[in-house]
Amino acid sequence: MDSFPTPRKARSDLGHAYQRKSPPGVIAERRADLAAANIAAAIERALAEAPPLTDEQCERLAAMLRRVA
């Protein structure tokens, strides 16, 4: 599985895209990358603090993420 950049790296990439006056499509992609990095970091924090999840709980959470796409 591919890993996400850290939120700090994604924020930096977005800032550089603005500084370079990148096309709107690139800016939109960098914004999406930052959103994904922030979500991934939040999930990692929540899982680190939570007790182990059941298979059913994992499936329900995964279904929530699939609906977004």
mmCIF file of C-alpha atoms in Angstrom:
data_model
loop_
_atom_site.group_PDB
_atom_site.id
_atom_site.type_symbol
_atom_site.label_atom_id
_atom_site.label_comp_id
_atom_site.label_asym_id
_atom_site.label_seq_id
_atom_site.Cartn_x
_atom_site.Cartn_y
_atom_site.Cartn_z
ATOM 1 C CA MET A 1 0.000 0.000 0.000
ATOM 2 C CA ASP A 2 1.299 3.453 -0.881
ATOM 3 C CA SER A 3 1.818 5.753 2.045
ATOM 4 C CA PHE A 4 0.659 9.340 2.253
ATOM 5 C CA PRO A 5 3.064 12.237 2.707
ATOM 6 C CA THR A 6 3.054 13.824 6.118
ATOM 7 C CA PRO A 7 0.676 16.769 6.450
ATOM 8 C CA ARG A 8 3.727 19.029 6.759
ATOM 9 C CA LYS A 9 5.183 17.738 3.456
ATOM 10 C CA ALA A 10 1.814 17.993 1.696
ATOM 11 C CA ARG A 11 1.356 21.570 2.982
ATOM 12 C CA SER A 12 4.847 22.431 1.733
ATOM 13 C CA ASP A 13 4.104 20.929 -1.686
ATOM 14 C CA LEU A 14 0.916 22.989 -1.918
ATOM 15 C CA GLY A 15 2.795 26.155 -0.980
ATOM 16 C CA HIS A 16 5.438 25.468 -3.613
ATOM 17 C CA ALA A 17 2.737 24.902 -6.223
ATOM 18 C CA TYR A 18 1.307 28.342 -5.415
ATOM 19 C CA GLN A 19 4.757 29.951 -5.478
ATOM 20 C CA ARG A 20 5.498 28.419 -8.883
ATOM 21 C CA LYS A 21 2.106 29.614 -10.139
ATOM 22 C CA SER A 22 1.245 26.059 -11.121
ATOM 23 C CA PRO A 23 -1.866 25.405 -13.218
ATOM 24 C CA PRO A 24 -5.192 25.128 -11.352
ATOM 25 C CA GLY A 25 -5.245 21.354 -11.867
ATOM 26 C CA VAL A 26 -1.937 20.962 -10.057
ATOM 27 C CA ILE A 27 -3.119 23.211 -7.217
ATOM 28 C CA ALA A 28 -6.305 21.130 -6.891
ATOM 29 C CA GLU A 29 -4.250 17.933 -6.807
ATOM 30 C CA ARG A 30 -1.969 19.326 -4.089
ATOM 31 C CA ARG A 31 -5.020 20.409 -2.054
ATOM 32 C CA ALA A 32 -6.421 16.882 -2.351
ATOM 33 C CA ASP A 33 -3.037 15.466 -1.308
ATOM 34 C CA LEU A 34 -3.068 17.692 1.788
ATOM 35 C CA ALA A 35 -6.603 16.625 2.676
ATOM 36 C CA ALA A 36 -5.650 12.949 2.302
ATOM 37 C CA ALA A 37 -2.510 13.436 4.406
ATOM 38 C CA ASN A 38 -4.527 15.132 7.172
ATOM 39 C CA ILE A 39 -7.154 12.369 7.123
ATOM 40 C CA ALA A 40 -4.484 9.639 7.172
ATOM 41 C CA ALA A 41 -2.743 11.298 10.127
ATOM 42 C CA ALA A 42 -6.049 11.586 12.020
ATOM 43 C CA ILE A 43 -6.812 7.915 11.390
ATOM 44 C CA GLU A 44 -3.341 6.901 12.582
ATOM 45 C CA ARG A 45 -3.755 8.935 15.788
ATOM 46 C CA ALA A 46 -7.209 7.494 16.464
ATOM 47 C CA LEU A 47 -6.063 3.918 15.882
ATOM 48 C CA ALA A 48 -3.055 4.395 18.147
ATOM 49 C CA GLU A 49 -5.337 5.454 21.016
ATOM 50 C CA ALA A 50 -8.216 3.032 20.407
ATOM 51 C CA PRO A 51 -8.560 -0.547 21.577
ATOM 52 C CA PRO A 52 -8.317 -3.138 18.784
ATOM 53 C CA LEU A 53 -11.240 -2.937 16.364
ATOM 54 C CA THR A 54 -13.335 -5.907 15.342
ATOM 55 C CA ASP A 55 -13.435 -7.009 11.718
ATOM 56 C CA GLU A 56 -16.991 -5.656 11.475
ATOM 57 C CA GLN A 57 -15.911 -2.237 12.762
ATOM 58 C CA CYS A 58 -13.035 -2.150 10.274
ATOM 59 C CA GLU A 59 -15.407 -3.050 7.432
ATOM 60 C CA ARG A 60 -17.869 -0.300 8.420
ATOM 61 C CA LEU A 61 -15.086 2.292 8.558
ATOM 62 C CA ALA A 62 -13.664 1.132 5.233
ATOM 63 C CA ALA A 63 -17.138 1.390 3.687
ATOM 64 C CA MET A 64 -17.343 5.002 4.835
ATOM 65 C CA LEU A 65 -14.097 5.787 3.025
ATOM 66 C CA ARG A 66 -15.162 3.952 -0.139
ATOM 67 C CA ARG A 67 -18.383 6.005 -0.325
ATOM 68 C CA VAL A 68 -16.369 9.213 -0.488
ATOM 69 C CA ALA A 69 -14.681 8.151 -3.712
#
